[in-house]
Short mmCIF file of C-alpha atoms and ligand atoms in Angstrom, two decimals:
data_model
loop_
_atom_site.label_atom_id
_atom_site.label_comp_id
_atom_site.label_asym_id
_atom_site.label_seq_id
_atom_site.Cartn_x
_atom_site.Cartn_y
_atom_site.Cartn_z
CA MET A 5 -96.83 25.66 68.29
CA LYS A 6 -95.75 26.99 64.92
CA VAL A 7 -94.14 30.42 64.74
CA LEU A 8 -93.40 32.72 61.80
CA ILE A 9 -90.61 35.29 62.12
CA ILE A 10 -90.33 37.93 59.42
CA GLY A 11 -86.93 39.39 58.52
CA SER A 12 -83.40 38.39 57.62
CA GLY A 13 -80.93 40.02 60.02
CA GLY A 14 -78.94 39.02 63.09
CA ARG A 15 -81.94 40.19 65.08
CA GLU A 16 -84.15 37.58 63.42
CA HIS A 17 -81.54 34.86 64.04
CA ALA A 18 -81.59 35.81 67.74
CA LEU A 19 -85.42 35.73 67.72
CA VAL A 20 -85.51 32.30 66.07
CA ALA A 21 -83.01 30.93 68.61
CA LYS A 22 -84.89 32.34 71.60
CA VAL A 23 -88.37 31.25 70.49
CA SER A 24 -86.98 27.77 69.79
CA GLU A 25 -86.00 27.34 73.45
CA ASN A 26 -89.65 26.66 74.35
CA SER A 27 -90.36 22.92 73.99
CA ALA A 28 -93.94 23.59 72.87
CA VAL A 29 -92.57 25.33 69.78
CA THR A 30 -92.27 22.58 67.21
CA LYS A 31 -91.57 24.59 64.09
CA VAL A 32 -90.26 28.07 63.29
CA TYR A 33 -90.42 29.56 59.81
CA CYS A 34 -88.26 32.55 58.98
CA ALA A 35 -89.20 34.69 55.98
CA PRO A 36 -86.94 35.21 54.16
CA GLY A 37 -84.36 34.30 56.86
CA ASN A 38 -80.62 33.95 56.38
CA GLY A 39 -77.83 31.36 56.53
CA GLY A 40 -78.04 31.32 60.33
CA THR A 41 -81.79 30.93 60.77
CA GLY A 42 -81.73 28.14 58.19
CA ARG A 43 -79.20 26.22 60.34
CA GLU A 44 -81.33 26.33 63.52
CA ASP A 45 -82.80 22.91 64.34
CA LYS A 46 -86.48 23.87 64.38
CA CYS A 47 -86.28 26.50 61.66
CA GLU A 48 -86.97 26.50 57.95
CA ASN A 49 -86.44 29.55 55.75
CA VAL A 50 -89.24 30.51 53.37
CA ASN A 51 -88.38 32.83 50.54
CA ILE A 52 -91.30 35.26 50.69
CA THR A 53 -91.42 38.93 51.69
CA LYS A 54 -94.67 40.45 50.41
CA ILE A 55 -97.46 40.98 52.96
CA ASP A 56 -100.09 39.10 50.93
CA GLU A 57 -97.76 36.13 50.49
CA LEU A 58 -96.87 36.14 54.18
CA LEU A 59 -100.54 36.23 55.12
CA ALA A 60 -101.40 33.36 52.77
CA PHE A 61 -98.46 31.36 54.16
CA ALA A 62 -99.52 31.96 57.78
CA ILE A 63 -103.11 30.88 57.06
CA LYS A 64 -102.10 27.80 55.06
CA ASN A 65 -99.55 26.63 57.62
CA LYS A 66 -101.75 27.36 60.65
CA ILE A 67 -99.14 29.61 62.25
CA ASP A 68 -99.88 30.18 65.96
CA PHE A 69 -98.20 33.57 66.09
CA THR A 70 -95.98 35.83 64.00
CA ILE A 71 -93.20 38.20 65.05
CA VAL A 72 -92.22 41.02 62.70
CA GLY A 73 -88.56 42.04 62.74
CA SER A 74 -88.33 45.10 60.55
CA GLU A 75 -90.33 48.33 60.60
CA GLU A 76 -91.01 48.29 56.84
CA TRP A 77 -93.81 45.71 57.15
CA LEU A 78 -95.21 47.33 60.30
CA VAL A 79 -95.51 50.75 58.69
CA GLN A 80 -97.24 49.11 55.70
CA GLY A 81 -99.86 47.67 58.06
CA ILE A 82 -99.01 43.97 58.25
CA VAL A 83 -100.43 43.72 61.78
CA ASP A 84 -103.85 45.06 60.78
CA LYS A 85 -103.96 42.61 57.84
CA PHE A 86 -103.06 39.59 59.96
CA LYS A 87 -105.52 40.54 62.70
CA GLU A 88 -108.35 41.09 60.19
CA ASN A 89 -107.77 37.50 59.17
CA GLY A 90 -107.91 36.21 62.74
CA LEU A 91 -104.16 35.60 63.04
CA LYS A 92 -102.07 36.34 66.12
CA ILE A 93 -99.16 38.69 65.51
CA LEU A 94 -96.80 40.71 67.69
CA GLY A 95 -96.52 44.29 66.48
CA PRO A 96 -98.20 47.69 66.46
CA SER A 97 -101.12 48.60 64.21
CA LYS A 98 -100.36 50.71 61.14
CA LYS A 99 -101.42 53.82 63.07
CA ALA A 100 -99.15 53.03 66.05
CA ALA A 101 -96.25 52.18 63.71
CA MET A 102 -96.24 55.87 62.73
CA LEU A 103 -94.40 56.46 66.00
CA GLU A 104 -91.39 55.20 64.05
CA GLY A 105 -92.62 55.81 60.51
CA SER A 106 -92.94 59.58 60.87
CA LYS A 107 -90.67 61.76 62.97
CA SER A 108 -93.19 64.62 62.94
CA PHE A 109 -95.97 62.28 64.11
CA SER A 110 -93.82 60.95 66.95
CA LYS A 111 -92.58 64.40 68.00
CA GLU A 112 -96.15 65.72 68.06
CA PHE A 113 -97.16 62.74 70.16
CA MET A 114 -94.26 63.43 72.56
CA LYS A 115 -95.26 67.07 72.82
CA LYS A 116 -98.93 66.29 73.37
CA TYR A 117 -98.21 63.82 76.17
CA LYS A 118 -95.43 65.93 77.75
CA ILE A 119 -92.73 63.34 77.12
CA LYS A 120 -89.30 64.81 77.69
CA THR A 121 -87.66 65.30 74.28
CA ALA A 122 -85.47 67.78 72.36
CA ALA A 123 -87.14 71.01 71.17
CA TYR A 124 -87.92 70.95 67.42
CA GLU A 125 -89.55 72.63 64.44
CA PHE A 126 -91.27 70.97 61.48
CA PHE A 127 -90.76 72.14 57.87
CA ASP A 128 -92.41 71.18 54.60
CA ASN A 129 -91.01 74.15 52.72
CA THR A 130 -87.33 74.54 51.79
CA ASN A 131 -87.20 78.35 52.03
CA ASP A 132 -88.69 78.38 55.51
CA ALA A 133 -86.22 75.71 56.63
CA ILE A 134 -83.25 77.68 55.22
CA ASP A 135 -84.50 80.89 56.89
CA TYR A 136 -84.75 79.06 60.18
CA LEU A 137 -81.15 77.79 59.80
CA LYS A 138 -79.91 81.38 59.76
CA LYS A 139 -81.27 81.91 63.28
CA CYS A 140 -80.05 78.61 64.77
CA GLU A 141 -77.30 77.98 67.26
CA TYR A 142 -75.10 75.11 66.16
CA PRO A 143 -74.85 72.13 66.27
CA ILE A 144 -78.39 71.25 65.24
CA VAL A 145 -79.94 67.98 64.15
CA ILE A 146 -81.83 67.58 60.87
CA LYS A 147 -84.14 64.58 60.47
CA ALA A 148 -86.02 63.28 57.45
CA ASP A 149 -89.65 62.82 58.43
CA GLY A 150 -90.12 59.37 56.86
CA LEU A 151 -88.22 56.07 57.00
CA ALA A 152 -84.71 56.35 55.57
CA ALA A 153 -83.05 53.07 56.52
CA GLY A 154 -81.22 54.66 59.45
CA LYS A 155 -79.62 57.36 57.25
CA GLY A 156 -82.15 60.15 57.77
CA VAL A 157 -80.52 61.93 60.73
CA VAL A 158 -77.64 64.39 60.26
CA ILE A 159 -75.89 66.33 62.99
CA CYS A 160 -74.85 69.67 61.48
CA ASN A 161 -72.05 71.65 63.10
CA ASP A 162 -72.49 74.75 60.96
CA TYR A 163 -74.83 76.58 58.62
CA GLU A 164 -73.12 75.33 55.42
CA THR A 165 -73.51 71.66 56.39
CA ALA A 166 -77.12 72.24 57.41
CA GLN A 167 -77.92 73.99 54.13
CA LYS A 168 -76.39 71.15 52.11
CA CYS A 169 -78.34 68.62 54.16
CA ILE A 170 -81.63 70.40 53.52
CA ASN A 171 -80.81 70.54 49.83
CA ASP A 172 -80.08 66.79 49.77
CA PHE A 173 -83.25 65.89 51.69
CA MET A 174 -85.81 68.36 50.34
CA VAL A 175 -84.60 69.37 46.87
CA LEU A 176 -82.50 66.47 45.56
CA ASP A 177 -84.93 64.12 47.35
CA ILE A 178 -82.26 61.51 48.14
CA PHE A 179 -84.71 59.49 50.26
CA LYS A 180 -87.36 59.33 47.52
CA GLY A 181 -90.11 61.17 49.38
CA SER A 182 -89.05 60.41 52.98
CA GLY A 183 -87.04 63.66 53.26
CA LYS A 184 -89.52 66.02 51.58
CA ASN A 185 -90.62 67.03 55.08
CA ILE A 186 -88.06 67.46 57.83
CA ILE A 187 -87.68 68.36 61.44
CA ILE A 188 -84.88 70.47 62.84
CA GLU A 189 -84.06 69.61 66.41
CA GLU A 190 -82.06 70.86 69.36
CA PHE A 191 -78.74 68.97 69.71
CA LEU A 192 -78.46 66.99 72.92
CA GLU A 193 -75.14 66.01 74.41
CA GLY A 194 -74.89 62.89 76.51
CA VAL A 195 -74.80 59.11 76.54
CA GLU A 196 -77.33 57.06 74.57
CA ALA A 197 -79.21 54.01 75.75
CA SER A 198 -81.64 51.65 74.07
CA ILE A 199 -84.53 50.37 76.14
CA LEU A 200 -86.45 47.64 74.39
CA SER A 201 -89.84 46.99 75.96
CA ILE A 202 -92.96 45.00 75.29
CA THR A 203 -96.52 46.25 75.55
CA ASP A 204 -100.00 44.79 75.35
CA GLY A 205 -101.52 48.28 75.33
CA LYS A 206 -102.25 48.03 79.07
CA VAL A 207 -98.72 47.96 80.49
CA ILE A 208 -95.23 48.47 79.09
CA LEU A 209 -92.61 46.04 80.46
CA PRO A 210 -89.08 47.28 79.86
CA PHE A 211 -86.29 44.81 79.09
CA VAL A 212 -82.79 45.06 80.47
CA SER A 213 -81.16 48.25 79.10
CA SER A 214 -78.57 48.18 76.34
CA LYS A 215 -76.17 50.36 74.43
CA ASP A 216 -75.63 50.41 70.68
CA HIS A 217 -72.42 51.60 68.95
CA LYS A 218 -73.64 53.28 65.81
CA GLN A 219 -70.54 54.67 64.11
CA ILE A 220 -68.32 52.52 61.93
CA PHE A 221 -64.96 53.33 63.56
CA ASP A 222 -63.51 53.01 67.05
CA GLY A 223 -64.14 55.96 69.32
CA GLY A 224 -67.53 56.64 67.73
CA ILE A 225 -65.99 58.18 64.60
CA GLY A 226 -67.13 57.97 60.98
CA PRO A 227 -70.48 57.44 59.31
CA ASN A 228 -73.47 55.93 61.08
CA THR A 229 -74.24 52.26 60.51
CA GLY A 230 -77.13 50.03 61.55
CA GLY A 231 -75.06 49.35 64.69
CA MET A 232 -71.59 47.84 65.11
CA GLY A 233 -72.08 46.25 68.51
CA ALA A 234 -74.16 46.35 71.66
CA ILE A 235 -73.77 45.69 75.34
CA ALA A 236 -76.37 44.92 78.01
CA PRO A 237 -77.14 46.08 80.61
CA ASN A 238 -76.08 49.63 79.76
CA PRO A 239 -73.73 50.70 82.60
CA TYR A 240 -75.05 54.28 82.43
CA CYS A 241 -78.63 53.21 83.13
CA ASN A 242 -78.49 53.41 86.91
CA GLU A 243 -81.53 53.50 89.16
CA GLU A 244 -81.83 57.27 88.99
CA VAL A 245 -81.81 57.25 85.18
CA LEU A 246 -84.33 54.43 85.03
CA ASP A 247 -86.63 56.19 87.53
CA GLU A 248 -86.56 59.31 85.40
CA PHE A 249 -87.14 57.25 82.26
CA TYR A 250 -90.20 55.65 83.88
CA LYS A 251 -91.64 58.90 85.09
CA ASN A 252 -90.99 61.25 82.17
CA ILE A 253 -90.98 58.86 79.21
CA LEU A 254 -92.50 55.39 79.72
CA THR A 255 -95.55 56.37 81.79
CA PRO A 256 -96.71 59.28 79.58
CA THR A 257 -96.05 57.14 76.47
CA LEU A 258 -98.44 54.48 77.75
CA LYS A 259 -101.01 57.13 78.52
CA GLY A 260 -100.67 58.48 74.97
CA ILE A 261 -101.01 55.03 73.39
CA GLN A 262 -104.18 54.45 75.39
CA THR A 263 -105.70 57.89 74.89
CA GLU A 264 -105.08 57.75 71.13
CA LYS A 265 -106.52 54.19 71.00
CA MET A 266 -103.52 53.05 69.02
CA ASP A 267 -103.96 49.26 69.24
CA TYR A 268 -100.37 48.57 70.21
CA THR A 269 -99.40 45.01 71.10
CA GLY A 270 -95.73 44.69 70.39
CA ILE A 271 -92.22 45.85 70.98
CA ILE A 272 -91.62 49.49 71.79
CA PHE A 273 -87.99 50.50 71.77
CA PHE A 274 -87.06 53.80 73.41
CA GLY A 275 -83.87 55.47 72.16
CA ILE A 276 -82.90 57.76 75.02
CA MET A 277 -80.16 60.30 75.71
CA ILE A 278 -78.86 60.66 79.26
CA THR A 279 -77.73 64.28 79.62
CA LYS A 280 -76.71 66.65 82.39
CA LYS A 281 -80.22 68.15 82.08
CA GLY A 282 -81.91 64.79 82.54
CA VAL A 283 -83.09 61.86 80.43
CA TYR A 284 -84.57 62.66 77.00
CA LEU A 285 -86.41 60.54 74.48
CA LEU A 286 -84.68 60.70 71.08
CA GLU A 287 -86.96 58.35 69.21
CA TYR A 288 -89.34 55.42 69.29
CA ASN A 289 -88.78 52.30 67.26
CA VAL A 290 -91.72 49.97 66.99
CA ARG A 291 -89.72 46.75 66.70
CA PHE A 292 -86.70 44.97 68.11
CA GLY A 293 -83.37 46.77 67.67
CA ASP A 294 -80.43 45.29 65.86
CA PRO A 295 -77.82 44.61 67.27
CA GLU A 296 -79.45 45.26 70.68
CA THR A 297 -81.65 42.16 70.38
CA GLN A 298 -78.54 39.99 69.94
CA ALA A 299 -77.22 41.27 73.28
CA VAL A 300 -80.48 41.53 75.25
CA LEU A 301 -82.49 38.43 74.38
CA PRO A 302 -79.88 35.88 75.47
CA LEU A 303 -79.98 37.47 78.96
CA MET A 304 -83.72 36.82 79.31
CA LYS A 305 -84.37 34.22 82.00
CA SER A 306 -88.15 34.09 81.54
CA ASP A 307 -89.54 32.08 78.66
CA PHE A 308 -89.60 34.34 75.62
CA THR A 309 -92.41 32.52 73.84
CA GLU A 310 -94.62 32.74 76.94
CA LEU A 311 -93.87 36.46 77.11
CA ILE A 312 -94.93 36.99 73.50
CA VAL A 313 -98.11 34.96 73.95
CA SER A 314 -98.95 36.94 77.13
CA ALA A 315 -98.53 40.21 75.25
CA ILE A 316 -100.69 39.07 72.34
CA ASP A 317 -103.36 37.86 74.78
CA GLY A 318 -103.30 41.15 76.73
CA LYS A 319 -102.00 39.50 79.91
CA LEU A 320 -98.65 41.19 80.49
CA GLU A 321 -99.73 42.69 83.78
CA ASN A 322 -99.18 39.43 85.60
CA PHE A 323 -96.03 38.39 83.75
CA ASN A 324 -92.99 38.15 85.99
CA LEU A 325 -90.24 39.12 83.55
CA GLN A 326 -86.87 37.93 84.86
CA TRP A 327 -83.30 38.36 83.67
CA ASN A 328 -80.07 36.45 84.17
CA GLU A 329 -77.33 38.13 86.15
CA GLY A 330 -74.28 39.41 84.31
CA TYR A 331 -73.47 41.15 81.06
CA SER A 332 -73.47 40.49 77.37
CA CYS A 333 -71.41 42.03 74.60
CA CYS A 334 -72.30 41.64 70.94
CA LEU A 335 -69.71 42.45 68.26
CA ILE A 336 -70.71 42.90 64.67
CA ALA A 337 -68.42 41.79 61.84
CA ALA A 338 -69.03 43.74 58.65
CA SER A 339 -67.96 43.47 55.03
CA LYS A 340 -65.03 45.63 53.94
CA GLY A 341 -66.43 48.95 52.70
CA TYR A 342 -69.64 48.92 54.80
CA PRO A 343 -71.63 51.19 55.27
CA GLY A 344 -70.60 52.07 51.70
CA ASN A 345 -70.20 49.54 48.88
CA TYR A 346 -68.89 46.06 49.58
CA ASP A 347 -68.34 42.68 47.89
CA THR A 348 -70.50 39.66 48.61
CA GLY A 349 -70.14 35.91 48.12
CA LEU A 350 -67.06 35.54 50.33
CA GLU A 351 -66.79 32.30 52.28
CA ILE A 352 -67.12 32.49 56.08
CA THR A 353 -65.18 29.92 58.07
CA GLU A 354 -65.12 29.04 61.77
CA SER A 355 -62.09 27.55 63.51
CA GLY A 356 -62.60 26.21 67.00
CA LYS A 357 -65.55 26.10 69.35
CA LEU A 358 -67.16 29.40 70.27
CA ASP A 359 -67.86 30.26 73.92
CA GLY A 360 -70.53 32.82 73.04
CA LYS A 361 -73.38 32.81 70.55
CA LEU A 362 -73.04 33.38 66.82
CA PHE A 363 -75.91 35.12 65.02
CA LEU A 364 -75.66 35.33 61.25
CA ALA A 365 -77.05 38.37 59.42
CA GLY A 366 -75.89 39.21 55.87
CA ALA A 367 -74.83 35.62 55.27
CA VAL A 368 -76.37 32.86 53.16
CA CYS A 369 -75.90 29.16 52.84
CA GLY A 370 -74.46 28.45 49.37
CA ASP A 371 -75.44 25.51 47.12
CA ASP A 372 -72.19 23.78 48.10
CA GLY A 373 -73.08 23.99 51.84
CA THR A 374 -70.65 26.84 52.55
CA ILE A 375 -71.79 29.98 54.37
CA ARG A 376 -71.09 33.12 52.33
CA THR A 377 -71.41 36.86 52.89
CA ASN A 378 -74.30 38.67 51.21
CA GLY A 379 -74.72 41.87 53.21
CA GLY A 380 -72.99 44.75 54.99
CA ARG A 381 -73.39 43.55 58.54
CA VAL A 382 -72.46 39.91 58.15
CA LEU A 383 -72.69 38.42 61.64
CA GLY A 384 -72.75 39.11 65.36
CA ILE A 385 -71.02 37.30 68.19
CA THR A 386 -72.37 37.71 71.71
CA GLY A 387 -70.15 36.92 74.68
CA PHE A 388 -71.38 36.64 78.27
CA GLY A 389 -69.81 37.13 81.68
CA GLY A 390 -70.28 38.14 85.29
CA THR A 391 -68.64 41.44 84.39
CA LEU A 392 -68.68 43.52 81.23
CA GLU A 393 -64.93 42.90 80.81
CA ILE A 394 -65.41 39.13 80.77
CA ALA A 395 -68.30 39.42 78.31
CA ARG A 396 -66.13 41.61 76.04
CA ASP A 397 -63.09 39.35 76.27
CA THR A 398 -65.22 36.31 75.42
CA ALA A 399 -66.74 38.02 72.40
CA TYR A 400 -63.35 39.26 71.13
CA ALA A 401 -61.75 35.82 71.65
CA ASP A 402 -64.62 34.26 69.68
CA MET A 403 -64.27 36.82 66.90
CA LYS A 404 -60.71 35.54 66.29
CA LYS A 405 -62.23 32.16 65.42
CA ILE A 406 -64.29 33.55 62.53
CA GLN A 407 -62.81 34.49 59.19
CA PHE A 408 -63.86 35.95 55.87
CA ALA A 409 -61.89 38.11 53.43
CA GLY A 410 -61.93 41.79 54.44
CA MET A 411 -63.82 41.13 57.72
CA TYR A 412 -64.08 44.35 59.76
CA HIS A 413 -65.15 44.94 63.35
CA ARG A 414 -64.66 47.68 65.91
CA THR A 415 -62.16 46.96 68.69
CA ASP A 416 -63.78 49.13 71.38
CA ILE A 417 -67.30 47.74 71.80
CA GLY A 418 -68.25 47.91 75.47
CA LYS A 419 -65.17 49.92 76.48
CA ILE A 420 -66.46 52.35 79.06
CA ASN A 421 -64.45 55.53 79.62
P1 LIG B 24 -82.95 58.87 65.73
O1 LIG B 24 -83.26 58.07 64.48
O2 LIG B 24 -83.85 60.02 65.95
O3 LIG B 24 -82.69 58.04 66.95
O4 LIG B 24 -81.50 59.41 65.46
C1 LIG B 24 -80.42 58.57 65.14
C2 LIG B 24 -79.21 58.96 65.95
O5 LIG B 24 -78.90 60.33 65.76
C3 LIG B 24 -79.41 58.80 67.45
O6 LIG B 24 -79.18 57.50 67.86
C4 LIG B 24 -78.40 59.79 67.98
O7 LIG B 24 -77.10 59.23 67.95
C5 LIG B 24 -78.44 60.91 66.97
N1 LIG B 24 -79.41 61.95 67.41
C6 LIG B 24 -80.73 62.00 67.11
N2 LIG B 24 -81.32 63.07 67.66
C7 LIG B 24 -80.35 63.73 68.33
C8 LIG B 24 -80.32 64.92 69.12
N3 LIG B 24 -81.42 65.68 69.30
N4 LIG B 24 -79.15 65.29 69.66
C9 LIG B 24 -78.03 64.56 69.46
N5 LIG B 24 -77.99 63.43 68.73
C10 LIG B 24 -79.13 63.01 68.17
N1 LIG B 25 -79.66 49.58 66.59
C1 LIG B 25 -80.61 50.57 66.32
C2 LIG B 25 -81.81 50.11 65.64
O1 LIG B 25 -82.11 48.93 65.58
O2 LIG B 25 -82.53 50.96 65.13
#
């Protein structure tokens, strides 16, 4: 089997590694890939990113199935294009990808199918939004309607901050169209969890739960990032929480996907908030999370490639999805300055054998064979153990064996209060 994986992050490195475990997979192409995917035995990086080029490549190379990492391609309709050309691909249709691509679309969907979520209002007019702010109780949450590379959500503690945010989004148009429409949402207090799942449109099979750490600094302080580390399973996702998630979120979501005839064969990632008032859905993502994938996939006991093929063939109902016992902890090492500006081109060195798994992200293989930084989130290390403490200790011990100038990581990933 030949597989194409689209993307270039730590998530895609984890996908390449997991797909490669199946002996029937003879070749994996990663487009455009990174320094880590390029080092995997079965994998070759191909430097293409446009949908038409990817489609031509998949046809020419007789790719058996494609997995799409990032939402950008999904929202542009890559799945519809591949399917029209008779190619197998894991991902939602363009219409279903709107569950991530538009906050107002996804909130309307949640409302229509009675999925438990924060109360909200939609605005496409600045004056109306500002008027509404005057009546709000703070904090409130302001969200750009469109994709904003993870930067489109601001928690506002007071009127002044909210007003500035609306000005940035709607008037200054900092997200180039994506913030012209906004939603203003009730603030929920609680603990977050990420539940990656896979669907063939008939059933949704949830993966083991996980927990991202979004802020840059220890203690959850500072600006949001793409994610500075993840653990799995999420210790807060007990049976009661998962039962509620099933009943109030997963089941009505499946009903909505079916009723709306969305053509959804892919990953559906539920971002939930566990509060004193119950479990709420914050958002859908229509693809694998990063770094969650680096923590979750290595725990999968079942064959990942068989799972993907079952989903694409509409046969998930009979798939017995199994997980290894124990915990994982993924730490992200970032460039100095991230999520702001940072330098690139710095050499990454490893000293000593790692006990966990190393997934490269913003890192490339230089002409001289060295691995060098070229992004904000540079790499992830996932440690494993029978307890969360052992998984953490393994990951932190491994992190000491990796060096690059200015390397930054949080020191509290997986610390549970
Ligand atoms: P979203 O893209 O909607 O998941 O939002 C990104 C992040 O903003 C979430 O992971 C939460 O940390 C935070 N967030 C979003 N919505 C809310 C809310 N209603 N209350 C509190 N925090 C929120
Ligand atoms: N880690 C959150 C995301 O992938 O969106």
